[in-house]
Short mmCIF file of C-alpha atoms in Angstrom, two decimals:
data_model
loop_
_atom_site.label_atom_id
_atom_site.label_comp_id
_atom_site.label_asym_id
_atom_site.label_seq_id
_atom_site.Cartn_x
_atom_site.Cartn_y
_atom_site.Cartn_z
CA UNK P 1 77.79 2.86 -75.03
CA UNK P 2 75.28 0.19 -72.83
CA UNK P 3 72.11 1.42 -72.14
CA UNK P 4 71.33 -1.73 -70.34
CA UNK P 5 73.69 -3.48 -68.75
CA UNK P 6 72.38 -6.62 -66.76
CA UNK P 7 75.28 -8.56 -64.64
CA UNK P 8 74.96 -11.84 -62.53
CA UNK P 9 71.78 -11.94 -62.66
CA UNK P 10 69.74 -14.63 -61.13
CA UNK P 11 65.88 -15.67 -60.68
CA UNK P 12 64.40 -17.18 -58.41
CA UNK P 13 60.58 -18.77 -58.54
CA UNK P 14 60.46 -20.11 -54.68
CA UNK P 15 63.04 -23.00 -54.81
CA UNK P 16 63.37 -22.78 -58.58
CA UNK P 17 66.30 -21.18 -59.97
CA UNK P 18 64.94 -19.80 -63.23
CA UNK P 19 68.02 -17.38 -64.05
CA UNK P 20 71.52 -18.90 -63.32
CA UNK P 21 73.97 -16.16 -63.49
CA UNK P 22 73.32 -14.20 -67.16
CA UNK P 23 75.09 -11.30 -68.48
CA UNK P 24 74.46 -9.20 -71.59
CA UNK P 25 74.24 -6.05 -72.45
CA UNK P 26 71.90 -3.76 -75.13
CA UNK P 27 74.06 -0.49 -76.43
CA UNK P 28 72.36 2.34 -77.44
CA UNK P 29 70.91 2.62 -81.05
CA UNK P 30 70.81 -1.69 -80.83
CA UNK P 31 68.18 -3.75 -81.50
CA UNK P 32 69.38 -6.94 -79.56
CA UNK P 33 67.67 -9.90 -79.20
CA UNK P 34 67.08 -12.63 -76.89
CA UNK P 35 66.42 -15.90 -78.64
CA UNK P 36 65.39 -18.99 -76.97
CA UNK P 37 62.91 -22.28 -76.63
CA UNK P 38 59.76 -21.93 -74.20
CA UNK P 39 61.10 -22.26 -70.56
CA UNK P 40 64.31 -21.03 -70.89
CA UNK P 41 63.79 -17.64 -68.97
CA UNK P 42 63.41 -15.16 -71.65
CA UNK P 43 60.17 -13.85 -69.68
CA UNK P 44 61.68 -14.05 -66.36
CA UNK P 45 64.72 -11.92 -67.73
CA UNK P 46 62.24 -9.20 -69.04
CA UNK P 47 60.14 -9.20 -65.96
CA UNK P 48 62.69 -8.88 -63.28
CA UNK P 49 64.58 -6.10 -65.61
CA UNK P 50 61.34 -4.01 -65.24
CA UNK P 51 60.88 -5.13 -61.64
CA UNK P 52 57.78 -7.48 -62.16
CA UNK P 53 60.45 -9.95 -60.03
CA UNK P 54 61.95 -8.99 -57.41
CA UNK P 55 63.22 -12.28 -55.97
CA UNK P 56 66.55 -11.71 -57.82
CA UNK P 57 70.19 -11.15 -56.92
CA UNK P 58 72.71 -9.60 -59.47
CA UNK P 59 73.31 -6.00 -60.57
CA UNK P 60 70.63 -4.47 -63.06
CA UNK P 61 72.08 -0.90 -64.66
CA UNK P 62 70.03 1.29 -66.94
CA UNK P 63 71.22 4.69 -68.45
CA UNK P 64 73.99 4.58 -65.91
CA UNK P 65 71.15 4.20 -63.19
CA UNK P 66 71.33 1.06 -61.10
CA UNK P 67 67.80 -0.14 -61.14
CA UNK P 68 67.93 -3.33 -59.70
CA UNK P 69 66.00 -2.61 -56.83
CA UNK P 70 63.50 0.27 -58.10
CA UNK P 71 59.74 -0.07 -58.28
CA UNK P 72 58.23 -0.88 -61.85
CA UNK P 73 56.30 2.51 -61.78
CA UNK P 74 60.29 4.06 -60.97
CA UNK P 75 61.73 2.58 -63.95
CA UNK P 76 59.05 3.11 -66.11
CA UNK P 77 59.37 6.87 -65.47
CA UNK P 78 63.02 7.12 -66.16
CA UNK P 79 62.46 5.64 -69.50
CA UNK P 80 62.15 1.91 -70.12
CA UNK P 81 59.03 0.60 -71.47
CA UNK P 82 57.83 -3.45 -71.80
CA UNK P 83 55.38 -5.00 -74.23
CA UNK P 84 54.09 -7.37 -71.96
CA UNK P 85 54.37 -11.50 -73.35
CA UNK P 86 50.45 -12.01 -74.13
CA UNK P 87 50.19 -8.10 -74.94
CA UNK P 88 47.96 -7.54 -71.84
CA UNK P 89 45.65 -4.70 -72.56
CA UNK P 90 43.42 -3.19 -70.73
CA UNK P 91 40.14 -4.89 -72.53
CA UNK P 92 37.58 -2.73 -70.69
CA UNK P 93 38.91 0.17 -72.11
CA UNK P 94 38.54 1.84 -74.96
CA UNK P 95 41.55 2.31 -77.99
CA UNK P 96 42.08 5.53 -76.92
CA UNK P 97 42.18 5.48 -73.27
CA UNK P 98 44.64 2.46 -73.02
CA UNK P 99 46.83 4.84 -74.68
CA UNK P 100 46.37 7.47 -72.55
CA UNK P 101 47.32 4.94 -69.29
CA UNK P 102 50.56 4.28 -71.57
CA UNK P 103 50.91 7.76 -71.24
CA UNK P 104 50.48 7.44 -67.34
CA UNK P 105 53.22 9.63 -66.09
CA UNK P 106 53.25 12.46 -68.26
CA UNK P 107 51.79 15.36 -67.08
CA UNK P 108 52.40 17.57 -69.81
CA UNK P 109 48.84 17.64 -72.26
CA UNK P 110 50.95 18.62 -74.93
CA UNK P 111 53.66 16.24 -75.20
CA UNK P 112 50.52 13.88 -74.67
CA UNK P 113 49.00 14.92 -77.76
CA UNK P 114 52.23 14.71 -79.81
CA UNK P 115 53.23 11.27 -78.66
CA UNK P 116 48.95 10.56 -80.02
CA UNK P 117 49.91 11.96 -83.02
CA UNK P 118 52.94 10.12 -83.31
CA UNK P 119 51.68 6.31 -82.78
CA UNK P 120 48.55 7.16 -84.98
CA UNK P 121 50.57 8.69 -87.80
CA UNK P 122 52.47 4.90 -87.43
CA UNK P 123 49.00 2.73 -86.49
CA UNK P 124 46.18 4.11 -88.60
CA UNK P 125 44.38 1.75 -87.79
CA UNK P 126 44.24 2.85 -84.15
CA UNK P 127 43.28 6.09 -85.00
CA UNK P 128 39.81 4.56 -86.43
CA UNK P 129 39.09 2.55 -83.71
CA UNK P 130 40.07 4.71 -81.18
CA UNK P 131 36.82 4.72 -79.16
CA UNK P 132 36.59 1.17 -80.10
CA UNK P 133 36.68 -1.61 -76.53
CA UNK P 134 40.30 -2.94 -76.67
CA UNK P 135 38.69 -6.43 -76.13
CA UNK P 136 36.51 -6.43 -79.44
CA UNK P 137 40.04 -5.66 -81.35
CA UNK P 138 41.14 -8.77 -83.20
CA UNK P 139 44.56 -10.32 -82.27
CA UNK P 140 47.09 -8.23 -84.70
CA UNK P 141 45.61 -5.31 -83.94
CA UNK P 142 45.49 -6.11 -80.00
CA UNK P 143 49.71 -6.02 -80.22
CA UNK P 144 49.98 -2.98 -82.63
CA UNK P 145 48.07 -1.25 -79.64
CA UNK P 146 49.99 -3.11 -76.37
CA UNK P 147 52.90 -1.83 -78.58
CA UNK P 148 51.98 1.83 -78.93
CA UNK P 149 50.75 1.92 -75.39
CA UNK P 150 54.85 1.51 -74.28
CA UNK P 151 55.70 4.23 -77.18
CA UNK P 152 53.18 6.68 -75.49
CA UNK P 153 55.81 6.70 -72.77
CA UNK P 154 58.65 7.47 -74.82
CA UNK P 155 60.92 5.28 -73.80
CA UNK P 156 64.65 5.09 -74.36
CA UNK P 157 64.71 1.43 -74.41
CA UNK P 158 61.24 -0.54 -75.99
CA UNK P 159 61.39 -4.40 -74.38
CA UNK P 160 59.26 -6.23 -76.68
CA UNK P 161 58.11 -9.66 -75.44
CA UNK P 162 56.97 -12.20 -77.88
CA UNK P 163 55.57 -9.89 -80.23
CA UNK P 164 54.62 -12.30 -82.82
CA UNK P 165 52.97 -14.86 -80.55
CA UNK P 166 49.41 -16.09 -81.60
CA UNK P 167 50.22 -14.10 -84.91
CA UNK P 168 49.41 -15.30 -88.74
CA UNK P 169 52.73 -15.00 -90.46
CA UNK P 170 51.15 -11.78 -92.27
CA UNK P 171 50.72 -10.07 -88.82
CA UNK P 172 54.22 -11.63 -87.88
CA UNK P 173 56.05 -9.85 -90.76
CA UNK P 174 54.06 -6.56 -90.31
CA UNK P 175 55.03 -6.25 -86.77
CA UNK P 176 58.74 -6.65 -87.34
CA UNK P 177 58.13 -3.92 -89.84
CA UNK P 178 57.03 -2.08 -87.31
CA UNK P 179 59.66 -2.55 -84.76
CA UNK P 180 62.22 -1.72 -86.95
CA UNK P 181 60.52 1.17 -88.29
CA UNK P 182 60.06 2.13 -84.55
CA UNK P 183 64.00 1.61 -84.20
CA UNK P 184 64.92 3.74 -87.30
CA UNK P 185 63.23 6.44 -85.58
CA UNK P 186 65.60 6.20 -82.48
CA UNK P 187 64.11 3.49 -79.80
CA UNK P 188 66.61 1.10 -78.48
CA UNK P 189 64.69 -2.08 -78.71
CA UNK P 190 65.28 -5.11 -76.65
CA UNK P 191 63.53 -8.32 -78.16
CA UNK P 192 62.51 -11.96 -76.97
CA UNK P 193 61.20 -14.38 -79.11
CA UNK P 194 60.87 -17.88 -80.08
CA UNK P 195 60.72 -17.10 -83.67
CA UNK P 196 64.75 -16.93 -83.96
CA UNK P 197 64.54 -16.71 -87.57
CA UNK P 198 62.79 -13.03 -87.83
CA UNK P 199 64.31 -11.65 -84.57
CA UNK P 200 67.81 -12.43 -85.73
CA UNK P 201 66.85 -10.93 -89.43
CA UNK P 202 66.67 -7.52 -88.03
CA UNK P 203 68.64 -7.74 -84.80
CA UNK P 204 72.06 -6.47 -84.41
CA UNK P 205 72.87 -8.52 -81.59
CA UNK P 206 71.56 -11.58 -80.28
CA UNK P 207 71.64 -13.62 -77.09
CA UNK P 208 70.57 -17.52 -76.82
CA UNK P 209 69.45 -18.61 -73.41
CA UNK P 210 68.84 -22.43 -72.71
CA UNK P 211 67.58 -23.52 -69.22
CA UNK P 212 68.51 -20.22 -67.19
CA UNK P 213 71.51 -19.79 -69.09
CA UNK P 214 73.05 -17.99 -72.14
CA UNK P 215 74.87 -20.28 -73.66
CA UNK P 216 75.66 -18.52 -77.08
CA UNK P 217 75.86 -14.73 -78.39
CA UNK P 218 76.76 -12.65 -81.41
CA UNK P 219 76.23 -10.79 -84.22
CA UNK P 220 72.63 -11.64 -85.31
CA UNK P 221 74.04 -11.95 -88.92
CA UNK P 222 76.52 -14.79 -87.96
CA UNK P 223 74.05 -16.43 -85.66
CA UNK P 224 72.06 -16.63 -88.81
CA UNK P 225 74.61 -18.84 -90.10
CA UNK P 226 75.68 -20.91 -87.16
CA UNK P 227 74.99 -24.32 -87.74
CA UNK P 228 73.58 -25.45 -84.15
CA UNK P 229 71.74 -21.98 -84.20
CA UNK P 230 70.02 -23.33 -87.61
CA UNK P 231 69.09 -26.83 -86.43
CA UNK P 232 67.67 -26.00 -82.99
CA UNK P 233 66.15 -22.89 -83.47
CA UNK P 234 66.15 -22.47 -87.51
CA UNK P 235 64.56 -25.48 -88.41
CA UNK P 236 66.90 -25.85 -91.27
CA UNK Y 1 -3.88 -26.90 -53.11
CA UNK Y 2 -5.61 -23.88 -53.56
CA UNK Y 3 -7.24 -22.26 -55.89
CA UNK Y 4 -5.98 -19.24 -58.56
CA UNK Y 5 -8.38 -16.75 -56.55
CA UNK Y 6 -7.10 -17.36 -53.32
CA UNK Y 7 -3.53 -17.23 -54.59
CA UNK Y 8 -4.20 -13.83 -55.76
CA UNK Y 9 -5.90 -12.73 -52.13
CA UNK Y 10 -2.05 -12.94 -50.94
CA UNK Y 11 -1.16 -9.34 -49.98
CA UNK Y 12 1.88 -9.26 -51.71
CA UNK Y 13 -0.35 -9.51 -54.59
CA UNK Y 14 -2.21 -6.70 -53.84
CA UNK Y 15 0.59 -4.78 -52.85
CA UNK Y 16 2.12 -5.44 -56.09
CA UNK Y 17 -0.38 -5.43 -58.88
CA UNK Y 18 -3.81 -4.79 -58.04
CA UNK Y 19 -2.79 -0.95 -56.99
CA UNK Y 20 -5.67 0.24 -58.69
CA UNK Y 21 -7.09 1.35 -55.74
CA UNK Y 22 -4.90 4.79 -54.93
CA UNK Y 23 -4.13 4.08 -51.70
CA UNK Y 24 -2.71 0.62 -52.25
CA UNK Y 25 -0.75 2.31 -55.27
CA UNK Y 26 0.73 4.68 -53.01
CA UNK Y 27 1.83 2.79 -50.31
CA UNK Y 28 3.50 0.71 -52.93
CA UNK Y 29 5.46 3.80 -54.34
CA UNK Y 30 6.38 4.88 -50.86
CA UNK Y 31 7.55 1.33 -50.12
CA UNK Y 32 9.31 1.35 -53.11
CA UNK Y 33 11.46 5.16 -52.03
CA UNK Y 34 12.09 3.57 -48.60
CA UNK Y 35 13.56 0.40 -50.50
CA UNK Y 36 15.44 2.49 -52.64
CA UNK Y 37 16.82 4.61 -49.94
CA UNK Y 38 17.60 1.46 -47.72
CA UNK Y 39 19.20 0.08 -50.89
CA UNK Y 40 21.53 3.43 -51.55
CA UNK Y 41 22.91 2.77 -47.83
CA UNK Y 42 23.40 -1.16 -48.84
CA UNK Y 43 25.05 -0.05 -52.24
CA UNK Y 44 27.65 2.36 -50.72
CA UNK Y 45 28.89 -0.28 -48.37
CA UNK Y 46 28.98 -3.03 -50.86
CA UNK Y 47 30.98 -0.22 -53.31
CA UNK Y 48 34.10 -0.38 -50.39
CA UNK Y 49 33.82 -4.08 -50.56
CA UNK Y 50 34.05 -4.31 -54.23
CA UNK Y 51 36.29 -1.55 -55.11
CA UNK Y 52 38.86 -2.97 -52.65
CA UNK Y 53 37.93 -6.47 -54.10
CA UNK Y 54 38.25 -5.79 -57.48
CA UNK Y 55 41.57 -3.84 -56.74
CA UNK Y 56 43.15 -5.49 -54.34
CA UNK Y 57 42.09 -8.95 -54.74
CA UNK Y 58 41.50 -9.04 -50.78
CA UNK Y 59 37.64 -9.28 -49.74
CA UNK Y 60 37.83 -6.97 -46.74
CA UNK Y 61 35.65 -8.43 -43.91
CA UNK Y 62 36.35 -5.94 -41.69
CA UNK Y 63 34.72 -3.45 -43.74
CA UNK Y 64 31.38 -3.63 -42.11
CA UNK Y 65 32.93 -2.75 -38.68
CA UNK Y 66 34.12 0.80 -40.53
CA UNK Y 67 30.54 1.48 -39.92
CA UNK Y 68 30.82 1.09 -36.66
CA UNK Y 69 34.12 2.59 -36.54
CA UNK Y 70 32.13 5.47 -38.26
CA UNK Y 71 29.01 5.43 -35.97
CA UNK Y 72 31.61 5.97 -32.68
CA UNK Y 73 33.00 8.73 -34.07
CA UNK Y 74 29.78 10.34 -35.19
CA UNK Y 75 28.44 9.96 -31.59
CA UNK Y 76 31.63 11.66 -30.14
CA UNK Y 77 31.81 14.38 -32.69
CA UNK Y 78 28.28 15.09 -32.19
CA UNK Y 79 29.03 15.58 -28.88
CA UNK Y 80 31.74 18.05 -29.24
CA UNK Y 81 30.66 20.15 -32.58
CA UNK Y 82 27.41 19.85 -31.80
CA UNK Y 83 26.47 20.08 -35.87
CA UNK Y 84 25.45 16.47 -37.54
CA UNK Y 85 27.01 18.27 -40.84
CA UNK Y 86 30.28 18.86 -39.85
CA UNK Y 87 30.54 16.01 -37.29
CA UNK Y 88 29.99 13.62 -40.84
CA UNK Y 89 32.91 15.88 -42.64
CA UNK Y 90 35.09 14.93 -40.07
CA UNK Y 91 33.96 11.25 -39.60
CA UNK Y 92 34.48 10.82 -42.72
CA UNK Y 93 38.01 12.06 -43.24
CA UNK Y 94 39.15 10.32 -40.27
CA UNK Y 95 37.24 6.86 -41.34
CA UNK Y 96 38.79 7.32 -44.86
CA UNK Y 97 42.43 7.65 -42.80
CA UNK Y 98 41.43 4.94 -40.81
CA UNK Y 99 40.58 2.46 -43.42
CA UNK Y 100 44.69 3.62 -45.35
CA UNK Y 101 46.39 2.91 -41.87
CA UNK Y 102 44.40 -0.65 -41.59
CA UNK Y 103 45.58 -1.37 -44.72
CA UNK Y 104 49.11 -0.63 -44.33
CA UNK Y 105 49.49 -2.41 -41.01
CA UNK Y 106 46.88 -5.31 -41.70
CA UNK Y 107 46.73 -6.12 -45.64
CA UNK Y 108 50.02 -4.45 -47.12
CA UNK Y 109 52.36 -7.07 -45.27
CA UNK Y 110 50.81 -9.81 -46.85
CA UNK Y 111 51.00 -8.74 -50.26
CA UNK Y 112 51.58 -11.65 -52.37
CA UNK Y 113 50.39 -14.03 -49.75
CA UNK Y 114 48.00 -17.27 -49.80
CA UNK Y 115 44.04 -15.61 -50.15
CA UNK Y 116 43.15 -17.42 -46.99
CA UNK Y 117 45.87 -15.70 -44.90
CA UNK Y 118 44.53 -12.42 -45.75
CA UNK Y 119 40.78 -13.58 -45.42
CA UNK Y 120 41.70 -15.05 -41.43
CA UNK Y 121 43.76 -11.44 -41.07
CA UNK Y 122 40.48 -9.86 -42.20
CA UNK Y 123 38.28 -11.79 -40.45
CA UNK Y 124 40.91 -10.85 -37.35
CA UNK Y 125 40.54 -7.51 -37.88
CA UNK Y 126 36.69 -7.27 -37.74
CA UNK Y 127 36.79 -8.95 -34.24
CA UNK Y 128 40.09 -6.43 -32.88
CA UNK Y 129 37.65 -3.59 -34.17
CA UNK Y 130 34.17 -4.64 -32.34
CA UNK Y 131 36.52 -5.59 -29.31
CA UNK Y 132 37.91 -2.42 -28.96
CA UNK Y 133 34.66 -0.87 -29.39
CA UNK Y 134 33.52 -2.70 -26.41
CA UNK Y 135 36.70 -1.71 -24.55
CA UNK Y 136 36.36 1.97 -25.26
CA UNK Y 137 32.65 2.50 -25.32
CA UNK Y 138 31.38 -0.55 -23.76
CA UNK Y 139 28.41 -2.64 -24.37
CA UNK Y 140 26.11 -0.64 -23.48
CA UNK Y 141 24.02 0.82 -26.53
CA UNK Y 142 24.72 4.56 -27.63
CA UNK Y 143 22.45 7.01 -29.13
CA UNK Y 144 23.09 9.23 -30.91
CA UNK Y 145 20.73 12.39 -32.39
CA UNK Y 146 21.59 13.60 -35.53
CA UNK Y 147 18.80 15.72 -36.58
CA UNK Y 148 15.88 16.96 -34.45
CA UNK Y 149 13.05 15.15 -35.60
CA UNK Y 150 13.00 16.17 -39.56
CA UNK Y 151 9.18 15.29 -40.03
CA UNK Y 152 7.30 13.71 -43.21
CA UNK Y 153 6.07 15.00 -46.28
CA UNK Y 154 2.72 14.15 -47.39
CA UNK Y 155 1.97 14.10 -51.14
CA UNK Y 156 -1.82 12.80 -51.21
CA UNK Y 157 -1.94 9.97 -49.14
CA UNK Y 158 1.92 9.12 -49.62
CA UNK Y 159 3.85 9.86 -46.45
CA UNK Y 160 7.67 9.63 -46.58
CA UNK Y 161 10.01 10.39 -43.88
CA UNK Y 162 12.82 13.27 -44.96
CA UNK Y 163 14.95 11.31 -43.61
CA UNK Y 164 14.57 8.67 -45.97
CA UNK Y 165 14.55 11.48 -49.20
CA UNK Y 166 18.27 12.84 -47.42
CA UNK Y 167 19.28 9.46 -47.96
CA UNK Y 168 18.10 8.56 -51.26
CA UNK Y 169 19.30 12.12 -52.52
CA UNK Y 170 22.42 11.87 -51.24
CA UNK Y 171 23.19 8.43 -52.42
CA UNK Y 172 22.58 9.18 -56.05
CA UNK Y 173 24.90 12.23 -56.05
CA UNK Y 174 27.91 10.01 -54.17
CA UNK Y 175 27.47 7.01 -56.58
CA UNK Y 176 27.38 9.16 -59.48
CA UNK Y 177 30.29 11.10 -58.48
CA UNK Y 178 31.84 8.14 -58.04
CA UNK Y 179 30.78 6.97 -61.32
CA UNK Y 180 32.29 9.97 -62.97
CA UNK Y 181 35.10 9.98 -60.82
CA UNK Y 182 35.85 6.37 -61.67
CA UNK Y 183 35.16 6.97 -65.58
CA UNK Y 184 37.08 10.08 -66.42
CA UNK Y 185 39.67 11.11 -63.67
CA UNK Y 186 43.28 9.82 -64.08
CA UNK Y 187 43.12 7.83 -60.88
CA UNK Y 188 39.88 6.41 -61.81
CA UNK Y 189 41.08 4.88 -65.06
CA UNK Y 190 44.43 3.79 -62.83
CA UNK Y 191 41.38 2.03 -60.82
CA UNK Y 192 40.11 0.26 -63.86
CA UNK Y 193 43.52 -0.82 -64.96
CA UNK Y 194 45.05 -1.93 -61.78
CA UNK Y 195 42.03 -3.97 -61.22
CA UNK Y 196 42.18 -5.78 -64.51
CA UNK Y 197 45.62 -6.07 -64.69
CA UNK Y 198 47.99 -5.26 -62.07
CA UNK Y 199 51.19 -6.25 -63.83
CA UNK Y 200 50.70 -4.54 -66.94
CA UNK Y 201 49.39 -1.48 -64.82
CA UNK Y 202 52.86 -1.15 -63.20
CA UNK Y 203 54.29 -1.40 -66.89
CA UNK Y 204 52.43 2.06 -67.07
CA UNK Y 205 54.19 3.44 -64.40
CA UNK Y 206 50.93 3.17 -62.84
CA UNK Y 207 52.02 3.23 -58.53
CA UNK Y 208 50.08 0.32 -57.37
CA UNK Y 209 50.41 0.46 -53.80
CA UNK Y 210 49.07 4.18 -54.13
CA UNK Y 211 46.33 3.43 -55.98
CA UNK Y 212 45.29 0.78 -53.42
CA UNK Y 213 45.97 3.46 -50.77
CA UNK Y 214 43.15 5.66 -52.64
CA UNK Y 215 40.69 2.74 -52.86
CA UNK Y 216 41.06 1.93 -48.96
CA UNK Y 217 40.02 5.62 -48.47
CA UNK Y 218 37.35 5.77 -50.55
CA UNK Y 219 35.92 2.57 -49.79
CA UNK Y 220 36.45 3.68 -45.97
CA UNK Y 221 34.53 6.99 -46.87
CA UNK Y 222 31.76 5.58 -48.58
CA UNK Y 223 31.10 3.62 -45.36
CA UNK Y 224 31.30 6.51 -43.07
CA UNK Y 225 28.99 8.18 -45.11
CA UNK Y 226 26.19 5.02 -45.07
CA UNK Y 227 27.25 4.86 -41.52
CA UNK Y 228 25.75 8.48 -41.22
CA UNK Y 229 22.38 7.40 -43.04
CA UNK Y 230 21.94 4.31 -41.33
CA UNK Y 231 21.54 6.08 -37.74
CA UNK Y 232 19.35 8.48 -39.36
CA UNK Y 233 17.15 5.72 -39.43
CA UNK Y 234 18.34 3.92 -36.41
CA UNK Y 235 20.27 6.17 -34.23
CA UNK Y 236 21.45 2.79 -32.18
CA UNK Y 237 25.43 2.39 -31.71
CA UNK Y 238 26.93 -0.92 -30.53
CA UNK Y 239 30.01 -2.68 -31.09
CA UNK Y 240 28.46 -4.97 -33.67
CA UNK Y 241 26.35 -2.16 -35.55
CA UNK Y 242 28.49 -2.77 -38.52
CA UNK Y 243 27.91 -6.45 -38.65
CA UNK Y 244 24.61 -6.70 -40.31
CA UNK Y 245 24.77 -4.13 -42.97
CA UNK Y 246 28.31 -5.18 -43.49
CA UNK Y 247 26.87 -9.20 -44.45
CA UNK Y 248 24.30 -7.13 -46.12
CA UNK Y 249 26.13 -5.52 -48.33
CA UNK Y 250 28.57 -8.23 -49.29
CA UNK Y 251 25.66 -10.34 -50.67
CA UNK Y 252 25.28 -7.01 -52.41
CA UNK Y 253 28.26 -7.07 -53.40
CA UNK Y 254 28.51 -10.33 -54.86
CA UNK Y 255 24.61 -10.92 -56.23
CA UNK Y 256 26.04 -7.76 -58.36
CA UNK Y 257 29.13 -9.38 -59.40
CA UNK Y 258 32.20 -8.67 -56.94
CA UNK Y 259 34.50 -6.57 -58.32
CA UNK Y 260 31.92 -4.86 -60.39
CA UNK Y 261 30.84 -0.84 -59.52
CA UNK Y 262 27.26 -0.76 -61.23
CA UNK Y 263 26.68 -4.56 -60.26
CA UNK Y 264 27.56 -3.36 -56.19
CA UNK Y 265 24.65 -0.51 -56.92
CA UNK Y 266 22.60 -2.97 -58.29
CA UNK Y 267 22.65 -5.71 -55.70
CA UNK Y 268 22.75 -2.53 -53.16
CA UNK Y 269 19.23 -1.30 -54.58
CA UNK Y 270 18.17 -4.67 -54.78
CA UNK Y 271 18.57 -6.00 -51.43
CA UNK Y 272 16.92 -2.51 -50.08
CA UNK Y 273 13.99 -2.38 -51.93
CA UNK Y 274 13.51 -6.78 -51.08
CA UNK Y 275 13.85 -5.74 -47.23
CA UNK Y 276 11.28 -2.65 -47.26
CA UNK Y 277 8.40 -5.03 -49.62
CA UNK Y 278 8.61 -8.02 -47.23
CA UNK Y 279 8.47 -5.88 -44.64
CA UNK Y 280 5.36 -4.49 -45.86
CA UNK Y 281 3.87 -8.06 -46.69
CA UNK Y 282 3.68 -9.61 -43.08
CA UNK Y 283 3.60 -13.29 -43.86
CA UNK Y 284 7.24 -12.58 -45.34
CA UNK Y 285 8.48 -10.56 -43.04
CA UNK Y 286 10.25 -13.17 -40.61
CA UNK Y 287 11.71 -14.73 -43.66
CA UNK Y 288 13.56 -11.63 -44.99
CA UNK Y 289 16.94 -12.26 -44.29
CA UNK Y 290 15.79 -15.80 -45.70
CA UNK Y 291 14.86 -14.59 -49.36
CA UNK Y 292 17.70 -12.11 -49.58
CA UNK Y 293 20.35 -14.96 -48.69
CA UNK Y 294 18.08 -17.17 -50.78
CA UNK Y 295 18.36 -14.95 -53.92
CA UNK Y 296 21.87 -15.08 -52.98
CA UNK Y 297 22.24 -18.93 -53.62
CA UNK Y 298 20.36 -18.79 -56.40
CA UNK Y 299 22.17 -16.40 -58.46
CA UNK Y 300 25.66 -18.38 -57.45
CA UNK Y 301 24.12 -21.11 -58.93
CA UNK Y 302 22.62 -19.70 -62.08
CA UNK Y 303 25.53 -17.21 -62.43
CA UNK Y 304 27.95 -17.73 -60.36
CA UNK Y 305 30.03 -14.44 -61.47
CA UNK Y 306 27.25 -11.88 -60.28
CA UNK Y 307 24.36 -10.04 -61.99
CA UNK Y 308 27.12 -7.69 -63.62
CA UNK Y 309 29.67 -9.71 -62.99
CA UNK Y 310 32.48 -10.25 -65.77
CA UNK Y 311 33.43 -13.43 -66.94
CA UNK Y 312 37.24 -13.05 -67.67
CA UNK Y 313 38.05 -13.58 -71.90
CA UNK Y 314 41.46 -13.99 -72.77
CA UNK Y 315 42.21 -13.58 -76.00
CA UNK Y 316 45.77 -15.30 -76.66
#
């Protein structure tokens, strides 16, 4: 069953059209990757789905509800979380306070505690540093915090925008390992990546975005073997 | 060229450094308390500027005029209920509502517009309020008696007006309360989050519009309180009542680092103290404002982000 369906999505920045009628879906329980070069429209796709960009046409259906015109905070409240590009953690707040912000809509204190325990289990380092000001964390730790913060909302769909950006190869491995773990725990994932190789390795299905259009789609394992993809994105 | 001895004879140094004579020392303390008290009022107004700027990213130049609106409301309600405290409570609540309405009508439609358009609108709102006050209440100065002669307190040779102490104490309580609210309440933390990154805050499920509404309400509430303490000292109300304290508080907010709450408090207190000390030193008195705005220029030259303003750290 499709958890997220995007129909004929167009996004405009003034007179510039960033997305030109894209269609894709994310089935429940899948990891879906959206790959493409810089400027292909990946982040525009992510931001328009979650309502941060309102100048758009088309239809976005999430969990059987039409969310096209919904405000971001309403979309978040029905179970969609996004880890934005560049992490964007709250630098002046502590790690713990950042995590609390992630559970902003959760009124039940017991549930917040449970969610906290879960993310601390996934990222023991954050527990050690819970009283540290988030801006003083390393890049890798900030990415872990950004992911944890999104998980605090207990999303049905977790969207990750360039989680590997600016991280060392070792940390990239770690982050992707964690994404896999989150998926195994039952969360559906939509992943946007420039690092196509890593993304295709963990994804079930993938779409290739080029200058605002989806030019190719298929099972991730098949795209990994596709010659065009190899040449354009995998560097081999 | 003057000799060192002549230089030291200047009154300011008599006042500030040579307090071996008990009388002068007491005068120094008295002036300091007066300065802190006035500074507290400036700080309360500056908080409105700085919080609105931090969260809605707009300079609300009509903020000073809320003091004026508060002044007239106090005038009206003191007349009706004949009790200053009740009149203050009504005024504070009405001003908070007034702030919300102002935001909804004037600024919300401009969200996403160029900062210049918003700035011009704010100036327009300021003139609109002043003109409305003129139409409703006329240009004649109104007088409001909040308390019948509160009297003075004598501690040795130190003479302090009771109203000064009430102001100082109230400012401390209000600012401590605000600090605790921002630091420990969910809404307060959301305010910090929105001021740091609006988009990321929306992704947390925060309704940014309602946070902006709350911010305007708090800022206007503080302006109403400031209006009360301002009139306690100088009970004259006219349509441009808010202009000077508004400009002073704006200066305080920029000195402290616009967007920074402790900065607004520090900036306000600094200006209040400068104002009271220059009032004591006769040859500096005519230059009070020149000194205050001179300090603003100096600080902007040396530290453009203000005393406690944050420099954005970007980690990619």
